[in-house]
Short mmCIF file of N, CA and C in Angstrom, two decimals:
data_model
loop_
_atom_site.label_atom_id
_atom_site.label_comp_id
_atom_site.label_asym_id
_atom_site.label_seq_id
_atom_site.Cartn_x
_atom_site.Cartn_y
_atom_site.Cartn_z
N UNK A 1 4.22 -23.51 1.21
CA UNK A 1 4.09 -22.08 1.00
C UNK A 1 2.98 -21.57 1.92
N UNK A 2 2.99 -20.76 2.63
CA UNK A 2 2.12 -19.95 3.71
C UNK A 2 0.99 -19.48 2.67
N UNK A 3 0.06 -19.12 3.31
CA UNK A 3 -1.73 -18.75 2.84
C UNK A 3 -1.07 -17.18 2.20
N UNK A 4 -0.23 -16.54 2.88
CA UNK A 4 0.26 -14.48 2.12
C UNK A 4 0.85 -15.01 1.24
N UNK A 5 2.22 -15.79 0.93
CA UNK A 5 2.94 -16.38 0.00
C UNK A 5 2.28 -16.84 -1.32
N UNK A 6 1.07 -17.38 -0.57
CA UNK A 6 0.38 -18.05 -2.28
C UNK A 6 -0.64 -17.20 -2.79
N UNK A 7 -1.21 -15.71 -1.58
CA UNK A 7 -2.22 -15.04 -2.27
C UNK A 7 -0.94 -13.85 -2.97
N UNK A 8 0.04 -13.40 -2.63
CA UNK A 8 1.38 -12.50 -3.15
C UNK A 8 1.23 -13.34 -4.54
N UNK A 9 2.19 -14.46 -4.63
CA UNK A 9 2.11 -15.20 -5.75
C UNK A 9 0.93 -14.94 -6.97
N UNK A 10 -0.65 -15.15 -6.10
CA UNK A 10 -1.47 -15.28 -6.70
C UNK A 10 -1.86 -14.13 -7.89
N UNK A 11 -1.64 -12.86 -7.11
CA UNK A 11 -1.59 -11.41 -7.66
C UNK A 11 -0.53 -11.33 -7.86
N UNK A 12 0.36 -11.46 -7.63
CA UNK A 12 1.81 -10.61 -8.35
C UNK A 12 2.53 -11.23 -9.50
N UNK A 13 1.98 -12.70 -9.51
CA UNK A 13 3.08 -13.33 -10.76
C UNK A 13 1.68 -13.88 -11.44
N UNK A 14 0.29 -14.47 -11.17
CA UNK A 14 -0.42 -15.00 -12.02
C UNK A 14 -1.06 -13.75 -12.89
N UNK A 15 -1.86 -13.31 -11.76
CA UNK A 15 -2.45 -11.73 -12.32
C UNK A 15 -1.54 -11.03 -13.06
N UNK A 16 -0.82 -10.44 -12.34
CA UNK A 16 -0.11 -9.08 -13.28
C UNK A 16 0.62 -9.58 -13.90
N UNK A 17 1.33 -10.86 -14.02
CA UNK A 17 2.58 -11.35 -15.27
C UNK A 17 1.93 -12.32 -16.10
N UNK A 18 0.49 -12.36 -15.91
CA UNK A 18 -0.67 -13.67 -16.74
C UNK A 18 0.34 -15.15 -16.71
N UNK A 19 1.29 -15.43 -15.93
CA UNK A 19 1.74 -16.44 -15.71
C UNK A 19 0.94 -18.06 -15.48
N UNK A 20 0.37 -18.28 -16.64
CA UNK A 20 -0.06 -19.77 -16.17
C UNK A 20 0.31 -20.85 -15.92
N UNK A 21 1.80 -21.14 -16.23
CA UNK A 21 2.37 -22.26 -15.50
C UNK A 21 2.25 -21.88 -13.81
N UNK A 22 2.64 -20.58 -13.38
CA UNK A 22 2.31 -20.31 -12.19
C UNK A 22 1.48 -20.83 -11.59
N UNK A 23 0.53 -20.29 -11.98
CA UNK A 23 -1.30 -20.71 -12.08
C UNK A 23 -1.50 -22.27 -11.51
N UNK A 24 -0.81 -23.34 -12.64
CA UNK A 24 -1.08 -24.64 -12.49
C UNK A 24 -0.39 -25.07 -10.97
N UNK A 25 0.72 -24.43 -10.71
CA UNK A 25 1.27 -24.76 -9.75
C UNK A 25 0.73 -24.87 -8.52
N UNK A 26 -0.28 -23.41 -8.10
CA UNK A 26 -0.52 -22.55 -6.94
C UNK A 26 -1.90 -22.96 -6.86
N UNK A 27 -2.56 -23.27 -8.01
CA UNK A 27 -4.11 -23.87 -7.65
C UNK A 27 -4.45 -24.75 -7.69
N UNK A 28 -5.04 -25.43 -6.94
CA UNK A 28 -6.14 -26.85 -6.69
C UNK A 28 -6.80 -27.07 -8.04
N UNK A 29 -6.27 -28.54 -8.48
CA UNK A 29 -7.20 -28.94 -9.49
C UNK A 29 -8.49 -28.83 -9.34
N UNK A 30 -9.36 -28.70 -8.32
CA UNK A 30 -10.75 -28.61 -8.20
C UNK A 30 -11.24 -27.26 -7.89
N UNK A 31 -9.91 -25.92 -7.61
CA UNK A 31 -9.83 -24.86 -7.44
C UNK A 31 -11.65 -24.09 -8.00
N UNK A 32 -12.14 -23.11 -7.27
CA UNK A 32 -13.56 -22.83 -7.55
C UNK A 32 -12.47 -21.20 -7.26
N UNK A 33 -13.66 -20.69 -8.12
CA UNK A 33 -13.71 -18.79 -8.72
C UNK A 33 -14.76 -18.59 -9.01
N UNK A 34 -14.82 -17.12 -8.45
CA UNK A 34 -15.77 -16.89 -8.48
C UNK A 34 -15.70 -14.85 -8.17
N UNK A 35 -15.68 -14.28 -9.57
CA UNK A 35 -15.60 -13.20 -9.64
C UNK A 35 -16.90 -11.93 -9.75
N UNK A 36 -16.76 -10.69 -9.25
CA UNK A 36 -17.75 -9.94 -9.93
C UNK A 36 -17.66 -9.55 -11.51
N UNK A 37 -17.02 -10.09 -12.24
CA UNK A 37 -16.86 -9.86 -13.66
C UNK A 37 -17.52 -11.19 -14.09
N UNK A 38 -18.05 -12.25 -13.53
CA UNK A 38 -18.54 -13.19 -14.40
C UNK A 38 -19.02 -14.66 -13.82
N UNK A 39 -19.30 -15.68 -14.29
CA UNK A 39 -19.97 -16.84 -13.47
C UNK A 39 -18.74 -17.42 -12.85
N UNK A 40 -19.37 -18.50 -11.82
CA UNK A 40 -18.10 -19.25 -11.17
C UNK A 40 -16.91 -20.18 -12.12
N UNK A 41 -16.11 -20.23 -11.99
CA UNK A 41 -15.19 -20.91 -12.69
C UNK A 41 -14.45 -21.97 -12.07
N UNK A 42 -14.29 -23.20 -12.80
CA UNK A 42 -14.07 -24.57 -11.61
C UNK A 42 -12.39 -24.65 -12.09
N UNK A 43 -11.72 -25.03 -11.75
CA UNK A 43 -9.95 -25.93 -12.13
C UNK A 43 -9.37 -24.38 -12.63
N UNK A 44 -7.92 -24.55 -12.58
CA UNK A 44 -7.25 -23.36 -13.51
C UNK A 44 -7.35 -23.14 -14.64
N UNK A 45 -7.84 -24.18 -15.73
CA UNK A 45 -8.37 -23.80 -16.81
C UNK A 45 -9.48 -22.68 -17.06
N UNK A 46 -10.55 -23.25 -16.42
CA UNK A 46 -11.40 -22.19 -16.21
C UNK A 46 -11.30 -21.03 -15.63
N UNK A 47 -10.24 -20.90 -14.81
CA UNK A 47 -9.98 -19.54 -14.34
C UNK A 47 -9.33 -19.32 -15.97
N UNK A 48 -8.04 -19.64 -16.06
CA UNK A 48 -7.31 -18.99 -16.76
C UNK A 48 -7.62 -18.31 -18.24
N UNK A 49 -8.97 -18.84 -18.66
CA UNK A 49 -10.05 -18.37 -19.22
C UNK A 49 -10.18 -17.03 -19.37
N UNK A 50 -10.72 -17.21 -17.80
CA UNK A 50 -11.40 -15.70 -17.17
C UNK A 50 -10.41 -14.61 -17.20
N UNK A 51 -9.15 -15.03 -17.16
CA UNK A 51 -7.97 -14.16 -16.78
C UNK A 51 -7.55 -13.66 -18.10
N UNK A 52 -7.46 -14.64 -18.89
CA UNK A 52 -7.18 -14.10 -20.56
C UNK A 52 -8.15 -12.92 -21.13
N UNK A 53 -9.46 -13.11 -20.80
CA UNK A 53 -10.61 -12.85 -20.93
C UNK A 53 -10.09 -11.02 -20.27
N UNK A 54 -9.64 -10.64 -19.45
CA UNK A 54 -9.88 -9.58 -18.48
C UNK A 54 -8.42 -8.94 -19.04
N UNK A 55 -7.56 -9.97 -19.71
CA UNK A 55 -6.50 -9.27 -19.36
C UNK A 55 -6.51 -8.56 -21.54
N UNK A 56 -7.56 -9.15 -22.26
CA UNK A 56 -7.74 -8.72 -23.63
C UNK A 56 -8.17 -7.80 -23.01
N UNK A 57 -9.56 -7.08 -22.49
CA UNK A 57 -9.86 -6.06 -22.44
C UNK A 57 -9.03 -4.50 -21.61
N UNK A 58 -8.61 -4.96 -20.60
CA UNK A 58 -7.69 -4.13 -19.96
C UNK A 58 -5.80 -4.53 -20.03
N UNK A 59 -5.84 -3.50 -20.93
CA UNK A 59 -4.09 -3.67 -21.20
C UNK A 59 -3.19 -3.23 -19.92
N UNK A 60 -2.43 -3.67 -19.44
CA UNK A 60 -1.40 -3.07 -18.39
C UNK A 60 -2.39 -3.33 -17.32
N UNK A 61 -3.27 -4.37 -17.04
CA UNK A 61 -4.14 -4.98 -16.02
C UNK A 61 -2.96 -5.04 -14.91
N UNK A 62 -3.61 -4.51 -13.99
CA UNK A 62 -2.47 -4.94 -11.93
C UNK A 62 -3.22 -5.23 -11.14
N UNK A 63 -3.17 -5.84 -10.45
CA UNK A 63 -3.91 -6.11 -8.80
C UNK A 63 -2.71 -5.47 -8.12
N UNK A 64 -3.57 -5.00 -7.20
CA UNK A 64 -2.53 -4.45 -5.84
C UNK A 64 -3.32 -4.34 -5.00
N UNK A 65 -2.43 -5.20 -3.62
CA UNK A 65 -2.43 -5.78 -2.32
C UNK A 65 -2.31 -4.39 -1.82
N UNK A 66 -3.61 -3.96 -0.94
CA UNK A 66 -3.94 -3.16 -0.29
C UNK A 66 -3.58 -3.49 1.41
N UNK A 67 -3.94 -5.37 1.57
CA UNK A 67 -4.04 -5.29 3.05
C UNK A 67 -4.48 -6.73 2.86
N UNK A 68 -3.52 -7.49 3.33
CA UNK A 68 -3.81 -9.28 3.78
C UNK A 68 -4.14 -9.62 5.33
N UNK A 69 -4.98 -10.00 5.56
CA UNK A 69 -6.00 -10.57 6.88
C UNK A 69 -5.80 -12.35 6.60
N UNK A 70 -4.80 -13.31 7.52
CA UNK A 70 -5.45 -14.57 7.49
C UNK A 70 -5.63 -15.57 9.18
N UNK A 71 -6.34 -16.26 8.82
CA UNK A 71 -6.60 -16.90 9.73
C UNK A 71 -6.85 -18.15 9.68
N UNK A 72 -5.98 -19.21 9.54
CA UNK A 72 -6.12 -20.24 9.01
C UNK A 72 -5.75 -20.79 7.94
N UNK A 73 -6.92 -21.47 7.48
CA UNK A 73 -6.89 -21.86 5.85
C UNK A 73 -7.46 -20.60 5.51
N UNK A 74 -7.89 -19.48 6.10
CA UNK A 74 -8.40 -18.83 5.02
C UNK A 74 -8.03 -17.23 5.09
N UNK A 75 -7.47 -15.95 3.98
CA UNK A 75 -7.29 -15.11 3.86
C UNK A 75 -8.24 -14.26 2.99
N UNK A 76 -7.95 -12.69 3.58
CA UNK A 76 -8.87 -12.07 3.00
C UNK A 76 -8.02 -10.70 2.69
N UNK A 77 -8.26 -10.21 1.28
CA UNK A 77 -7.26 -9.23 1.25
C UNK A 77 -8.14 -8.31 0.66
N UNK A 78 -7.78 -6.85 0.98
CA UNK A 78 -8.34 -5.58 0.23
C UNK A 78 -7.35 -4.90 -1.17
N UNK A 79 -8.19 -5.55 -1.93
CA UNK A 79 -7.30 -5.15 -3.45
C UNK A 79 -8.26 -3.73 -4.09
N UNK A 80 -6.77 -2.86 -4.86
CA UNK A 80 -6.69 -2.33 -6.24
C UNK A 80 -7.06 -2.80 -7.62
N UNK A 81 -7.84 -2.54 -8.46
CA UNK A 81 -7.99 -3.29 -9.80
C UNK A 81 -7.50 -2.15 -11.03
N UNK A 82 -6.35 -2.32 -11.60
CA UNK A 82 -6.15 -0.87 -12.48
C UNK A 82 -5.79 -1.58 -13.91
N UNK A 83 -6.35 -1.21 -15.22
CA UNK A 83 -6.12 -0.96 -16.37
C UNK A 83 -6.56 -0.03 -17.26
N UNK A 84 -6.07 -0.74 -18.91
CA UNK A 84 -6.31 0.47 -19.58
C UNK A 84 -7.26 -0.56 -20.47
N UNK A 85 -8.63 0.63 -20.58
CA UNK A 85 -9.53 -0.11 -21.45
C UNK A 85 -9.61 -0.04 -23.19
N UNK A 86 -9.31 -1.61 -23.57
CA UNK A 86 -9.11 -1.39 -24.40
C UNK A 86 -9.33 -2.50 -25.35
N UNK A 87 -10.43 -2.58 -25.46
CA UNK A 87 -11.49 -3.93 -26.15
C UNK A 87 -13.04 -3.88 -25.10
N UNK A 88 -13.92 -4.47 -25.79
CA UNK A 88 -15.21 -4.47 -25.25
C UNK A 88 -15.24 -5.28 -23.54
N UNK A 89 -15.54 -4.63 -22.47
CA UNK A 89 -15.56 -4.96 -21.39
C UNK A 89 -16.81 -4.31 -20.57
N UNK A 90 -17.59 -5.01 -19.70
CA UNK A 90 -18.82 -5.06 -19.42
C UNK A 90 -20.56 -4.26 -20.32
N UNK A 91 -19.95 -5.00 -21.40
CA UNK A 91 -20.53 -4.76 -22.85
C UNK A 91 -20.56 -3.25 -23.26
N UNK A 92 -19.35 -2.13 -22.54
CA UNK A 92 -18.64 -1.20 -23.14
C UNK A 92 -17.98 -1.37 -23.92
N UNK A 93 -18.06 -0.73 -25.48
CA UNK A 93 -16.97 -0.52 -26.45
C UNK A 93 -15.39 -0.01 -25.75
N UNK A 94 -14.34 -0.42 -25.98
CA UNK A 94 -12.94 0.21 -25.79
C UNK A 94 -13.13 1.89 -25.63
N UNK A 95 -12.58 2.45 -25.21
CA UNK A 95 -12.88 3.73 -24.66
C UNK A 95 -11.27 4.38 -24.71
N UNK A 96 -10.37 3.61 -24.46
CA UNK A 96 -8.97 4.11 -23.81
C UNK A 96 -8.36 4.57 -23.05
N UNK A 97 -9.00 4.69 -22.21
CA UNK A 97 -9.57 4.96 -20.28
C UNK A 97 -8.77 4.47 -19.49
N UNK A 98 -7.50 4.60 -18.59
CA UNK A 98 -6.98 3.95 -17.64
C UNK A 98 -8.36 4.06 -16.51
N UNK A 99 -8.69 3.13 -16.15
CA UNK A 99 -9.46 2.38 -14.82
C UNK A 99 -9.03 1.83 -13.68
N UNK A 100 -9.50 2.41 -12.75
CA UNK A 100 -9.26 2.11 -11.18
C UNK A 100 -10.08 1.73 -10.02
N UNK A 101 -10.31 0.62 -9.52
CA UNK A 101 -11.50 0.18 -8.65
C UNK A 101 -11.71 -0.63 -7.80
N UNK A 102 -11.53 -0.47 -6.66
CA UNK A 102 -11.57 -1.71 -5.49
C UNK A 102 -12.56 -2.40 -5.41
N UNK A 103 -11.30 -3.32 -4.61
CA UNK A 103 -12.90 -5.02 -4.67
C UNK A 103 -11.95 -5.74 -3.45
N UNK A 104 -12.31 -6.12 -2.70
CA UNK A 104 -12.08 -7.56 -1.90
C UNK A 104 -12.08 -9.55 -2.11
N UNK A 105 -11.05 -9.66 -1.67
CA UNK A 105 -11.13 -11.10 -2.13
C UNK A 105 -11.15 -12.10 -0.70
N UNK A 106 -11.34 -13.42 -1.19
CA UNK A 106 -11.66 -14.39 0.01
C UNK A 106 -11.02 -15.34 -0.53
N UNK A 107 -10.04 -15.96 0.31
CA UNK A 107 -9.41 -17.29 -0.36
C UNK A 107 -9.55 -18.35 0.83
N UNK A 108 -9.50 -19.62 0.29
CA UNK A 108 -9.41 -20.44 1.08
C UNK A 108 -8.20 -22.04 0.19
N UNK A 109 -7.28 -22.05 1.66
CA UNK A 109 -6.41 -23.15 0.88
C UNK A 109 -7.01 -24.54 1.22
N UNK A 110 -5.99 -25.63 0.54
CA UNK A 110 -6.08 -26.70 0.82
C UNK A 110 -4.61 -27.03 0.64
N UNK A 111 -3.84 -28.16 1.36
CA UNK A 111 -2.84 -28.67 1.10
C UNK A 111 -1.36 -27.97 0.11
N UNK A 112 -1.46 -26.73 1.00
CA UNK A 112 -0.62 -25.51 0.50
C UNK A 112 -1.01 -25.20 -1.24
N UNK A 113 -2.54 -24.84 -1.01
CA UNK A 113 -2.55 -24.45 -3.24
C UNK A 113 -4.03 -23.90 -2.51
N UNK A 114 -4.20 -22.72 -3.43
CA UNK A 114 -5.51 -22.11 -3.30
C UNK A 114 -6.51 -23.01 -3.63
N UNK A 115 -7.83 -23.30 -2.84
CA UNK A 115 -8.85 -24.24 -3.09
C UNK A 115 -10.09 -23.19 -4.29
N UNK A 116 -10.25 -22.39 -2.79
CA UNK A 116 -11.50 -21.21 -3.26
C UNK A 116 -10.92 -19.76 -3.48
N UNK A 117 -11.74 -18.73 -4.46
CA UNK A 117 -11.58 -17.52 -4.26
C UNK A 117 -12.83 -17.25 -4.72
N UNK A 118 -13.43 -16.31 -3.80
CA UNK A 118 -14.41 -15.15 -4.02
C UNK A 118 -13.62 -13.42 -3.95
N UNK A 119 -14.21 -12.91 -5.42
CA UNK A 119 -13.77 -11.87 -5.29
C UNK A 119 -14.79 -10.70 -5.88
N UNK A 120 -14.63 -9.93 -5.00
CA UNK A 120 -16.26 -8.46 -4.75
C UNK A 120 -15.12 -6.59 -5.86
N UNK A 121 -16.05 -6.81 -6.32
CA UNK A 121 -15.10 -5.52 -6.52
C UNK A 121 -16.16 -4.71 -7.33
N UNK A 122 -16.43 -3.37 -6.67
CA UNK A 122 -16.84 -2.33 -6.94
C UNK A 122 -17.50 -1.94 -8.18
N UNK A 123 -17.98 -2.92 -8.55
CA UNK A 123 -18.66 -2.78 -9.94
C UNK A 123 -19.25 -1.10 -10.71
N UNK A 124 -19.93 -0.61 -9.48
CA UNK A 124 -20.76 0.29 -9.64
C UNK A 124 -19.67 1.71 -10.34
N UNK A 125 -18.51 1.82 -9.43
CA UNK A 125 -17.06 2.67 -9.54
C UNK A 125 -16.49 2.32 -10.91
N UNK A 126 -16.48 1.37 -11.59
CA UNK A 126 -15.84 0.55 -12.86
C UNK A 126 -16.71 1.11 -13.82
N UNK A 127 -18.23 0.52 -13.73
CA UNK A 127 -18.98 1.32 -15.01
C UNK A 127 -18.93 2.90 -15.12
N UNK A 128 -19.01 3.66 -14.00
CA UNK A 128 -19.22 4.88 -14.07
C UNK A 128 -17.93 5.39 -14.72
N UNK A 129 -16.79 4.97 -14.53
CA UNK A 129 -15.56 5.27 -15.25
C UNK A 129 -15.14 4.84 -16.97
N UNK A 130 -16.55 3.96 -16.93
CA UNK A 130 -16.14 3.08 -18.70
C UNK A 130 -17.19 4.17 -19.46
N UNK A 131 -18.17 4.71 -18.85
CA UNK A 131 -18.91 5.40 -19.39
C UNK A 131 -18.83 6.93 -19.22
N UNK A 132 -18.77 7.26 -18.21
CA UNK A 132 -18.95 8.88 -18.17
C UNK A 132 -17.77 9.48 -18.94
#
């Protein structure tokens, strides 16, 4: 599977369909994460954690692929982050707020399966919307 193929995959069937057999498939057992919502996370377990984790608080959670850059083993894409808030998220009470907020990601493969992801996303744009 090509480096766009497995970051498409990565967002379109793990993210937005919370697909974790997906998940096991597409990531490196030693797979490293590493989000602005929280500490690094090692194997798909630990992601899938994080993902459960994001996807209680924001109902109808999407990523959307703004723009894939790769070069190599490694891709970089400009993402969308959109849900509806609705459970305690960045120690905001539920609000009921559809939310919208860009962030950038960094992947790096190994042996066709995502190794690494770093992902940046607009923190500052997210609170001002959970609160104001």
């Amino acid at each position: 599977m090509s480096p766009r193929a497995l970051v498409e995959a990565f967002y379109l069937e793990v993210w937005n369909q919370a697909d974790e057999d997906r998940a096991r498939e597409i990531l490196a057992e030693s797979f490293r994460f590493r989000g602005s919502l929280g500490a690094e996370r090692v194997g798909p377990d630990g992601f899938l954690a994080y993902m459960r984790d994001v996807h209680r608080a924001l109902g109808d959670y999407r990523c959307i692929i703004d723009g894939l850059v790769t070069d190599g083993d490694r891709t970089a894409a400009r993402m969308r982050f959109t849900g509806t808030h609705r459970a305690e998220f960045l120690g905001v009470a539920a609000t009921g707020r559809q939310v919208t907020w860009a962030g950038a990601a960094f992947f790096r493969f190994e042996r066709e399966r995502i190794a690494e992801l770093w992902v940046l996303g607009d923190l500052a744009e997210l609170r001002r919307q959970l609160t104001t």
